[in-house]
Tab-separated table of C-alpha atoms in Angstrom:
chain	number	residue	atom	x	y	z
A	21	MET	CA	161.581	162.054	46.116
A	22	ILE	CA	159.036	164.740	47.685
A	23	ILE	CA	156.109	163.020	49.898
A	24	ASP	CA	152.620	164.271	47.555
A	25	ARG	CA	150.030	162.083	49.286
A	26	ILE	CA	149.526	159.804	52.049
A	27	GLU	CA	146.523	157.336	52.260
A	28	THR	CA	144.901	155.221	54.306
A	29	PHE	CA	142.838	152.389	53.787
A	30	LEU	CA	140.899	150.438	56.119
A	31	VAL	CA	140.705	146.689	55.058
A	32	PRO	CA	138.652	143.753	56.202
A	33	PRO	CA	139.208	141.851	57.555
A	34	ARG	CA	140.712	144.521	60.124
A	35	TRP	CA	143.589	145.667	58.870
A	36	VAL	CA	144.811	149.710	58.010
A	37	PHE	CA	146.992	149.920	54.680
A	38	VAL	CA	148.963	153.238	54.324
A	39	ARG	CA	149.746	154.406	50.961
A	40	VAL	CA	152.339	157.032	50.346
A	41	GLU	CA	152.944	159.045	47.128
A	42	THR	CA	155.846	161.060	46.038
A	43	SER	CA	155.321	164.282	43.440
A	44	ASP	CA	157.207	161.894	40.720
A	45	GLY	CA	154.582	159.629	41.075
A	46	ALA	CA	156.458	156.763	43.460
A	47	VAL	CA	154.444	154.986	45.490
A	48	GLY	CA	154.708	153.080	48.565
A	49	TRP	CA	152.750	150.496	50.956
A	50	GLY	CA	152.685	149.888	54.706
A	51	GLU	CA	150.286	148.235	57.168
A	52	ALA	CA	149.449	150.189	60.147
A	53	SER	CA	146.688	147.941	61.606
A	54	LEU	CA	146.318	147.650	65.515
A	55	GLU	CA	143.430	145.401	66.692
A	56	GLY	CA	139.861	146.740	67.862
A	57	TYR	CA	141.657	150.722	66.833
A	58	GLY	CA	141.733	150.863	63.453
A	59	GLU	CA	139.637	154.157	63.081
A	60	ALA	CA	142.049	156.246	65.607
A	61	VAL	CA	145.042	155.129	63.814
A	62	VAL	CA	143.675	156.416	60.771
A	63	GLY	CA	142.925	159.659	62.499
A	64	ALA	CA	146.408	159.636	63.827
A	65	PHE	CA	147.506	160.232	60.342
A	66	GLU	CA	146.522	163.736	60.115
A	67	PRO	CA	149.351	164.966	62.528
A	68	ILE	CA	151.714	163.119	59.751
A	69	ARG	CA	150.203	164.335	56.433
A	70	ASP	CA	150.320	168.266	58.401
A	71	ARG	CA	153.804	167.363	59.092
A	72	PHE	CA	155.539	165.328	56.031
A	73	ILE	CA	153.369	166.076	52.967
A	74	GLY	CA	156.267	168.177	51.290
A	75	HIS	CA	159.463	166.217	53.252
A	76	ASP	CA	162.037	163.940	51.093
A	77	ALA	CA	160.439	160.773	51.288
A	78	ARG	CA	164.248	158.740	51.464
A	79	ARG	CA	164.617	160.595	54.792
A	80	ILE	CA	163.429	157.557	56.250
A	81	GLU	CA	165.511	157.854	60.165
A	82	ASP	CA	165.422	161.787	59.983
A	83	ILE	CA	160.977	161.050	59.389
A	84	TRP	CA	161.230	158.690	62.024
A	85	GLN	CA	162.927	160.767	64.690
A	86	ILE	CA	161.042	163.707	64.230
A	87	ALA	CA	157.708	161.925	64.620
A	88	TYR	CA	158.593	159.947	67.452
A	89	ARG	CA	160.299	162.957	69.221
A	90	GLY	CA	157.873	165.117	68.386
A	91	GLY	CA	155.893	163.423	70.626
A	92	PHE	CA	154.549	160.071	68.969
A	93	TYR	CA	156.183	158.071	72.093
A	94	ARG	CA	153.555	159.756	74.499
A	95	GLY	CA	150.574	158.037	72.189
A	96	GLY	CA	150.728	154.627	73.061
A	97	PRO	CA	149.793	151.544	70.473
A	98	VAL	CA	147.716	154.058	67.988
A	99	LEU	CA	150.066	156.602	67.525
A	100	MET	CA	153.223	154.072	67.217
A	101	SER	CA	150.911	152.176	65.077
A	102	ALA	CA	150.383	155.249	62.840
A	103	LEU	CA	154.662	155.881	62.542
A	104	SER	CA	155.306	151.815	62.358
A	105	GLY	CA	152.510	151.969	58.639
A	106	PHE	CA	154.583	155.250	58.009
A	107	ASP	CA	157.900	153.966	58.043
A	108	GLN	CA	156.920	150.300	56.547
A	109	ALA	CA	155.353	153.026	53.522
A	110	LEU	CA	158.739	154.586	53.416
A	111	TRP	CA	160.517	151.668	53.163
A	112	ASP	CA	158.695	150.012	50.423
A	113	LEU	CA	159.021	153.514	48.213
A	114	LYS	CA	161.897	153.606	48.785
A	115	GLY	CA	163.224	150.249	47.800
A	116	HIS	CA	160.960	150.170	44.678
A	117	ALA	CA	162.647	153.860	43.627
A	118	ALA	CA	166.274	151.787	43.964
A	119	GLY	CA	165.246	148.644	42.712
A	120	LEU	CA	165.752	146.431	45.733
A	121	PRO	CA	164.615	144.807	49.301
A	122	ALA	CA	164.780	146.561	52.397
A	123	TRP	CA	166.491	143.604	53.664
A	124	GLU	CA	169.528	144.714	50.806
A	125	MET	CA	169.046	148.662	52.322
A	126	LEU	CA	169.092	147.240	55.662
A	127	GLY	CA	173.103	145.675	55.159
A	128	GLY	CA	172.137	142.817	53.294
A	129	ARG	CA	170.601	138.854	53.716
A	130	VAL	CA	171.758	136.510	56.439
A	131	ARG	CA	169.285	133.838	55.490
A	132	ASP	CA	167.418	133.280	52.643
A	133	LYS	CA	164.128	131.301	54.834
A	134	ILE	CA	162.877	131.914	57.922
A	135	ARG	CA	160.608	128.785	59.472
A	136	ALA	CA	156.894	129.775	60.170
A	137	TYR	CA	153.999	129.029	62.299
A	138	ALA	CA	150.362	129.224	62.318
A	139	TRP	CA	147.514	129.684	65.019
A	140	ILE	CA	145.252	126.625	65.667
A	141	GLY	CA	142.334	126.343	67.931
A	142	GLY	CA	140.249	124.086	70.077
A	143	ASP	CA	139.005	123.788	73.317
A	144	ARG	CA	139.238	119.246	73.360
A	145	PRO	CA	142.224	116.868	72.342
A	146	HIS	CA	140.660	115.834	69.331
A	147	GLU	CA	140.202	119.515	67.986
A	148	ILE	CA	143.234	119.845	68.674
A	149	ALA	CA	144.183	117.205	66.725
A	150	ASP	CA	142.052	117.370	63.384
A	151	ALA	CA	142.990	121.346	63.706
A	152	ALA	CA	147.192	120.043	63.849
A	153	GLN	CA	147.096	118.098	60.889
A	154	LYS	CA	145.657	120.769	58.732
A	155	ARG	CA	148.557	122.712	59.804
A	156	ARG	CA	150.345	120.019	59.109
A	157	ASP	CA	148.477	119.509	55.244
A	158	GLN	CA	149.235	122.882	54.229
A	159	GLY	CA	153.207	122.751	54.554
A	160	PHE	CA	153.932	124.507	58.659
A	161	THR	CA	155.579	122.399	61.420
A	162	ALA	CA	154.545	124.452	63.888
A	163	VAL	CA	151.710	125.954	65.634
A	164	LYS	CA	151.059	128.019	68.478
A	165	MET	CA	147.411	127.744	70.517
A	166	ASN	CA	145.180	129.350	73.156
A	167	ALA	CA	147.107	127.900	76.696
A	168	THR	CA	143.749	128.161	79.141
A	169	ALA	CA	140.562	130.837	79.147
A	170	GLU	CA	141.220	132.813	82.455
A	171	LEU	CA	142.428	131.225	84.681
A	172	ASP	CA	141.760	131.812	88.958
A	173	TRP	CA	144.739	132.997	91.450
A	174	ILE	CA	146.014	129.070	92.241
A	175	GLY	CA	144.947	125.385	89.996
A	176	THR	CA	144.163	122.194	90.832
A	177	PRO	CA	146.227	118.921	89.351
A	178	ARG	CA	143.209	118.970	86.495
A	179	LEU	CA	143.218	122.173	84.908
A	180	PHE	CA	146.922	121.511	84.169
A	181	ASP	CA	146.099	117.951	82.884
A	182	GLU	CA	143.737	119.296	80.305
A	183	VAL	CA	146.094	121.859	79.348
A	184	VAL	CA	149.191	119.241	78.750
A	185	LYS	CA	146.653	117.181	76.786
A	186	ARG	CA	145.922	119.965	74.507
A	187	VAL	CA	149.420	120.156	73.852
A	188	GLN	CA	150.217	116.773	73.450
A	189	ALA	CA	147.264	116.490	70.790
A	190	ALA	CA	149.187	118.760	69.029
A	191	GLN	CA	153.076	117.504	69.175
A	192	ALA	CA	151.236	113.832	68.452
A	193	VAL	CA	150.654	114.459	64.510
A	194	GLY	CA	154.272	115.939	64.236
A	195	MET	CA	153.357	119.663	65.928
A	196	ASP	CA	156.492	121.706	67.665
A	197	VAL	CA	153.656	123.877	70.430
A	198	GLY	CA	153.893	127.397	71.087
A	199	LEU	CA	151.309	128.026	74.071
A	200	ASP	CA	149.613	131.115	74.306
A	201	PHE	CA	148.799	132.466	78.170
A	202	HIS	CA	147.793	135.811	76.808
A	203	GLY	CA	148.868	137.694	80.107
A	204	ARG	CA	145.434	135.982	81.328
A	205	VAL	CA	146.827	133.832	83.500
A	206	HIS	CA	147.810	135.207	87.379
A	207	ARG	CA	151.240	134.802	89.181
A	208	PRO	CA	150.636	132.174	91.245
A	209	MET	CA	148.843	130.184	88.454
A	210	ALA	CA	151.343	130.757	85.905
A	211	LYS	CA	154.090	130.051	88.350
A	212	GLN	CA	151.986	126.097	88.697
A	213	LEU	CA	151.453	126.105	85.018
A	214	ALA	CA	154.430	126.646	83.365
A	215	LYS	CA	156.082	123.854	85.714
A	216	ALA	CA	153.834	121.581	84.258
A	217	LEU	CA	154.611	122.232	81.102
A	218	GLU	CA	158.176	122.316	81.259
A	219	PRO	CA	158.581	118.543	80.308
A	220	LEU	CA	156.609	118.912	76.838
A	221	GLY	CA	159.535	120.878	75.040
A	222	LEU	CA	157.348	124.148	74.309
A	223	LEU	CA	158.841	126.543	71.573
A	224	PHE	CA	158.262	129.407	73.850
A	225	ILE	CA	155.198	130.342	77.038
A	226	GLU	CA	153.883	133.236	75.545
A	227	GLU	CA	153.076	136.097	77.545
A	228	PRO	CA	152.576	134.181	81.038
A	229	LEU	CA	152.097	137.233	83.145
A	230	LEU	CA	150.921	140.344	81.511
A	231	SER	CA	154.762	142.662	80.279
A	232	GLU	CA	153.015	145.430	83.099
A	233	ASN	CA	154.573	142.534	85.718
A	234	PRO	CA	158.152	142.397	84.670
A	235	GLU	CA	159.432	141.043	87.990
A	236	GLY	CA	156.827	138.531	88.043
A	237	LEU	CA	157.987	137.380	84.838
A	238	LYS	CA	161.895	137.226	85.906
A	239	GLN	CA	160.833	134.685	88.705
A	240	ILE	CA	158.730	132.631	85.924
A	241	ALA	CA	162.313	132.985	84.042
A	242	GLU	CA	163.908	132.060	86.573
A	243	LEU	CA	161.833	128.711	87.777
A	244	VAL	CA	161.578	126.781	84.321
A	245	SER	CA	163.821	125.990	81.384
A	246	THR	CA	160.973	126.625	79.135
A	247	PRO	CA	161.923	130.060	76.810
A	248	ILE	CA	160.029	132.927	77.953
A	249	ALA	CA	158.172	134.947	75.252
A	250	LEU	CA	156.830	139.130	74.975
A	251	GLY	CA	156.480	141.551	73.257
A	252	GLU	CA	153.201	142.128	71.512
A	253	ARG	CA	152.653	145.129	73.965
A	254	LEU	CA	155.845	146.804	74.020
A	255	TYR	CA	155.809	149.246	71.082
A	256	SER	CA	159.981	150.755	71.175
A	257	ARG	CA	163.093	150.405	72.102
A	258	TRP	CA	162.831	151.470	75.668
A	259	ASP	CA	159.907	149.559	76.291
A	260	PHE	CA	162.213	146.282	76.259
A	261	LYS	CA	165.040	148.003	77.668
A	262	ARG	CA	164.165	146.804	81.053
A	263	PHE	CA	163.039	143.230	79.915
A	264	PHE	CA	166.580	142.899	78.806
A	265	GLU	CA	168.294	144.044	81.677
A	266	LEU	CA	165.870	142.124	84.243
A	267	GLY	CA	167.005	138.928	82.240
A	268	ALA	CA	163.167	138.178	81.653
A	269	VAL	CA	162.713	136.910	78.465
A	270	ASP	CA	164.457	134.796	75.943
A	271	ILE	CA	162.240	135.129	72.676
A	272	ILE	CA	160.859	139.069	72.094
A	273	GLN	CA	157.647	139.742	69.717
A	274	PRO	CA	157.792	143.242	68.647
A	275	ASP	CA	154.519	143.517	66.258
A	276	LEU	CA	156.357	145.932	62.962
A	277	SER	CA	153.021	147.214	62.883
A	278	HIS	CA	153.123	148.322	66.717
A	279	ALA	CA	156.213	149.303	67.391
A	280	GLY	CA	158.013	151.627	64.990
A	281	GLY	CA	157.587	149.236	61.955
A	282	LEU	CA	161.072	148.385	60.663
A	283	SER	CA	163.177	150.923	61.775
A	284	GLU	CA	162.304	150.456	64.813
A	285	CYS	CA	161.976	146.807	64.941
A	286	ARG	CA	165.299	146.100	63.145
A	287	ARG	CA	167.275	148.390	66.363
A	288	ILE	CA	165.170	146.268	68.678
A	289	ALA	CA	166.359	143.443	67.004
A	290	ALA	CA	169.860	144.455	67.336
A	291	MET	CA	169.374	145.402	70.808
A	292	ALA	CA	168.352	142.145	71.478
A	293	GLU	CA	171.077	140.218	70.172
A	294	ALA	CA	173.527	141.972	72.199
A	295	PHE	CA	171.809	140.263	75.293
A	296	ASP	CA	171.181	136.688	73.765
A	297	VAL	CA	167.428	137.494	72.952
A	298	ALA	CA	166.266	135.542	69.904
A	299	VAL	CA	163.247	138.102	67.924
A	300	ALA	CA	160.241	136.170	67.025
A	301	PRO	CA	157.972	138.863	65.268
A	302	HIS	CA	154.285	139.108	66.173
A	303	CYS	CA	151.823	139.837	63.148
A	304	PRO	CA	148.722	138.234	63.322
A	305	LEU	CA	147.525	140.688	60.748
A	306	GLY	CA	147.716	141.427	57.114
A	307	PRO	CA	150.558	141.240	54.214
A	308	LEU	CA	152.510	144.062	54.321
A	309	ALA	CA	152.529	143.306	58.005
A	310	LEU	CA	154.030	139.945	57.715
A	311	ALA	CA	156.307	141.296	54.558
A	312	ALA	CA	157.785	144.003	56.778
A	313	CYS	CA	158.748	141.366	59.301
A	314	LEU	CA	160.342	139.009	56.600
A	315	GLN	CA	162.148	141.958	55.338
A	316	LEU	CA	163.447	141.862	59.601
A	317	ALA	CA	163.630	138.283	59.118
A	318	GLY	CA	165.773	138.968	55.850
A	319	THR	CA	169.082	141.246	57.558
A	320	ALA	CA	168.374	140.307	61.503
A	321	PRO	CA	170.419	137.375	62.544
A	322	ASN	CA	168.731	136.569	65.681
A	323	VAL	CA	165.415	136.100	64.465
A	324	ALA	CA	164.461	132.692	65.313
A	325	ILE	CA	161.027	132.039	63.847
A	326	GLN	CA	157.897	134.013	62.300
A	327	GLU	CA	153.951	134.172	63.065
A	328	MET	CA	151.191	134.357	60.605
A	329	SER	CA	147.984	134.887	60.405
A	330	LEU	CA	146.307	132.707	57.383
A	331	GLY	CA	143.142	130.977	58.413
A	332	ILE	CA	143.088	132.607	62.072
A	333	HIS	CA	139.263	132.458	63.098
A	334	TYR	CA	140.005	136.270	62.936
A	335	ASN	CA	139.779	136.619	59.360
A	336	VAL	CA	136.468	136.424	58.325
A	337	GLY	CA	135.441	136.902	54.620
A	338	HIS	CA	138.943	137.348	53.595
A	339	ASP	CA	142.227	136.100	54.415
A	340	LEU	CA	146.179	136.778	54.236
A	341	LEU	CA	147.103	136.111	50.844
A	342	ASN	CA	143.534	138.307	49.103
A	343	PHE	CA	144.639	142.009	48.718
A	344	ILE	CA	148.529	140.267	47.096
A	345	THR	CA	148.935	139.489	43.061
A	346	ASP	CA	151.107	137.530	44.485
A	347	PRO	CA	150.315	135.024	46.695
A	348	GLU	CA	153.127	133.009	46.003
A	349	VAL	CA	155.797	135.292	47.731
A	350	LEU	CA	153.950	134.778	51.069
A	351	THR	CA	153.043	130.836	51.009
A	352	THR	CA	154.598	128.070	53.097
A	353	GLN	CA	157.234	125.993	51.739
A	354	ASP	CA	157.782	122.582	54.122
A	355	GLY	CA	157.084	124.952	56.862
A	356	TYR	CA	159.781	127.939	55.545
A	357	LEU	CA	158.653	131.647	54.245
A	358	ALA	CA	160.887	132.280	51.848
A	359	ILE	CA	162.618	135.834	52.101
A	360	PRO	CA	161.096	138.089	49.504
A	361	THR	CA	163.481	138.837	47.046
A	362	LYS	CA	160.840	141.371	45.147
A	363	PRO	CA	161.742	145.650	45.429
A	364	GLY	CA	160.836	147.172	49.111
A	365	LEU	CA	158.945	144.769	51.679
A	366	GLY	CA	158.740	142.622	48.919
A	367	VAL	CA	154.713	142.345	48.234
A	368	THR	CA	152.504	143.519	45.210
A	369	ILE	CA	149.072	144.885	46.311
A	370	ASP	CA	145.841	144.954	44.460
A	371	GLU	CA	145.061	148.365	44.518
A	372	GLN	CA	141.798	148.447	43.163
A	373	ALA	CA	140.471	145.639	45.367
A	374	VAL	CA	141.987	147.568	48.397
A	375	ARG	CA	139.972	150.991	47.159
A	376	GLU	CA	137.093	149.103	46.940
A	377	VAL	CA	136.845	147.048	50.067
A	378	ALA	CA	137.752	150.688	52.033
A	379	LYS	CA	134.557	151.992	50.554
A	380	ASP	CA	132.557	150.253	53.481
A	381	ALA	CA	135.152	150.709	55.970
A	382	HIS	CA	135.452	148.125	58.323
A	383	ARG	CA	134.374	148.694	62.384
A	384	TRP	CA	136.312	145.377	63.698
A	385	ARG	CA	136.021	144.713	67.221
A	386	ASN	CA	137.388	142.481	69.382
A	387	PRO	CA	135.385	139.456	69.572
A	388	VAL	CA	135.734	138.897	73.385
A	389	TRP	CA	134.725	141.654	76.759
A	390	ARG	CA	135.294	140.715	80.004
A	391	GLN	CA	131.847	140.793	82.222
A	392	HIS	CA	131.757	141.867	85.713
A	393	ASP	CA	132.125	138.644	87.157
A	394	GLY	CA	135.591	138.684	85.333
A	395	SER	CA	134.185	135.893	82.757
A	396	PHE	CA	134.843	135.977	79.040
A	397	ALA	CA	131.797	137.013	76.599
A	398	GLU	CA	131.361	137.269	73.120
A	399	TRP	CA	131.860	140.988	71.910
């Protein structure tokens, strides 16, 4: 099984798909999506091709170590996203060759299904309630929502009351709620807001501060009983190590398309388990990224819940299930996603559809940017 061809596709709305083919015709797919930087990730595949075409595709760990220690760790999210998608594709390829799902090759299955959550939006409680009800009608029992737009250094009870009312509106229709701060909030405000939200019994608060401030995150973790979640901006087990040692996090959220793929995220999950930390993979991305997450959920005992991008506001023109021929594999039932049982990552890509849309490659950019006065505006 010698690697003969490595292709990348910029797939709308904002995804990067990876296709690896061997000299004997075996094929595997992965996802290297990096939101807003798809072209850079595609460019990062040139050294991957130079180094690994001609390599044995079955030697996944050897390939990962060569790539990472050969300099990919210096490249931050762009190079690590490329390695992530390549790694996923190799697991998919090997699984199809063996007739086994990736979780079977990683040690076997610890569960048959995993709880899933979806995003909701809205600035007013009635908008939140309507969005939450739509998710409930789709079969979800948990949602994640923005805590707030960027706030100043200190706050007022009125600002906190607005956030509380929005959360309560979602809870009123029977949803469990995770709240994402996006690292937009300064530490004095984050402490106040986390304390105000504590009585609501949230699933978690995500990125109350940026991950560049581990000491501040530790302070907030010691202040409230609400679980603290983070990890989408961390790209290896070494990035996560300090947070485990500080006791600054309760739930980690590695992104399998940014943090070294299925191989590295399985190691991150094992390291987290030693610190009694749960895993909730970050995944506002496409079907291959979600399928890889479900392979991790199948084999890692501390995976607690899974994000998915169905209907997320970024998915304009194309949605999560558009480029797979078996959408039932990624469809929730009673708030849960089943662990796929098909070979590899467990989903089947509509290759013809992918090749067709990739002819007009997307140039997606994050639609929000910071103005000189500190406020946010549309791109």
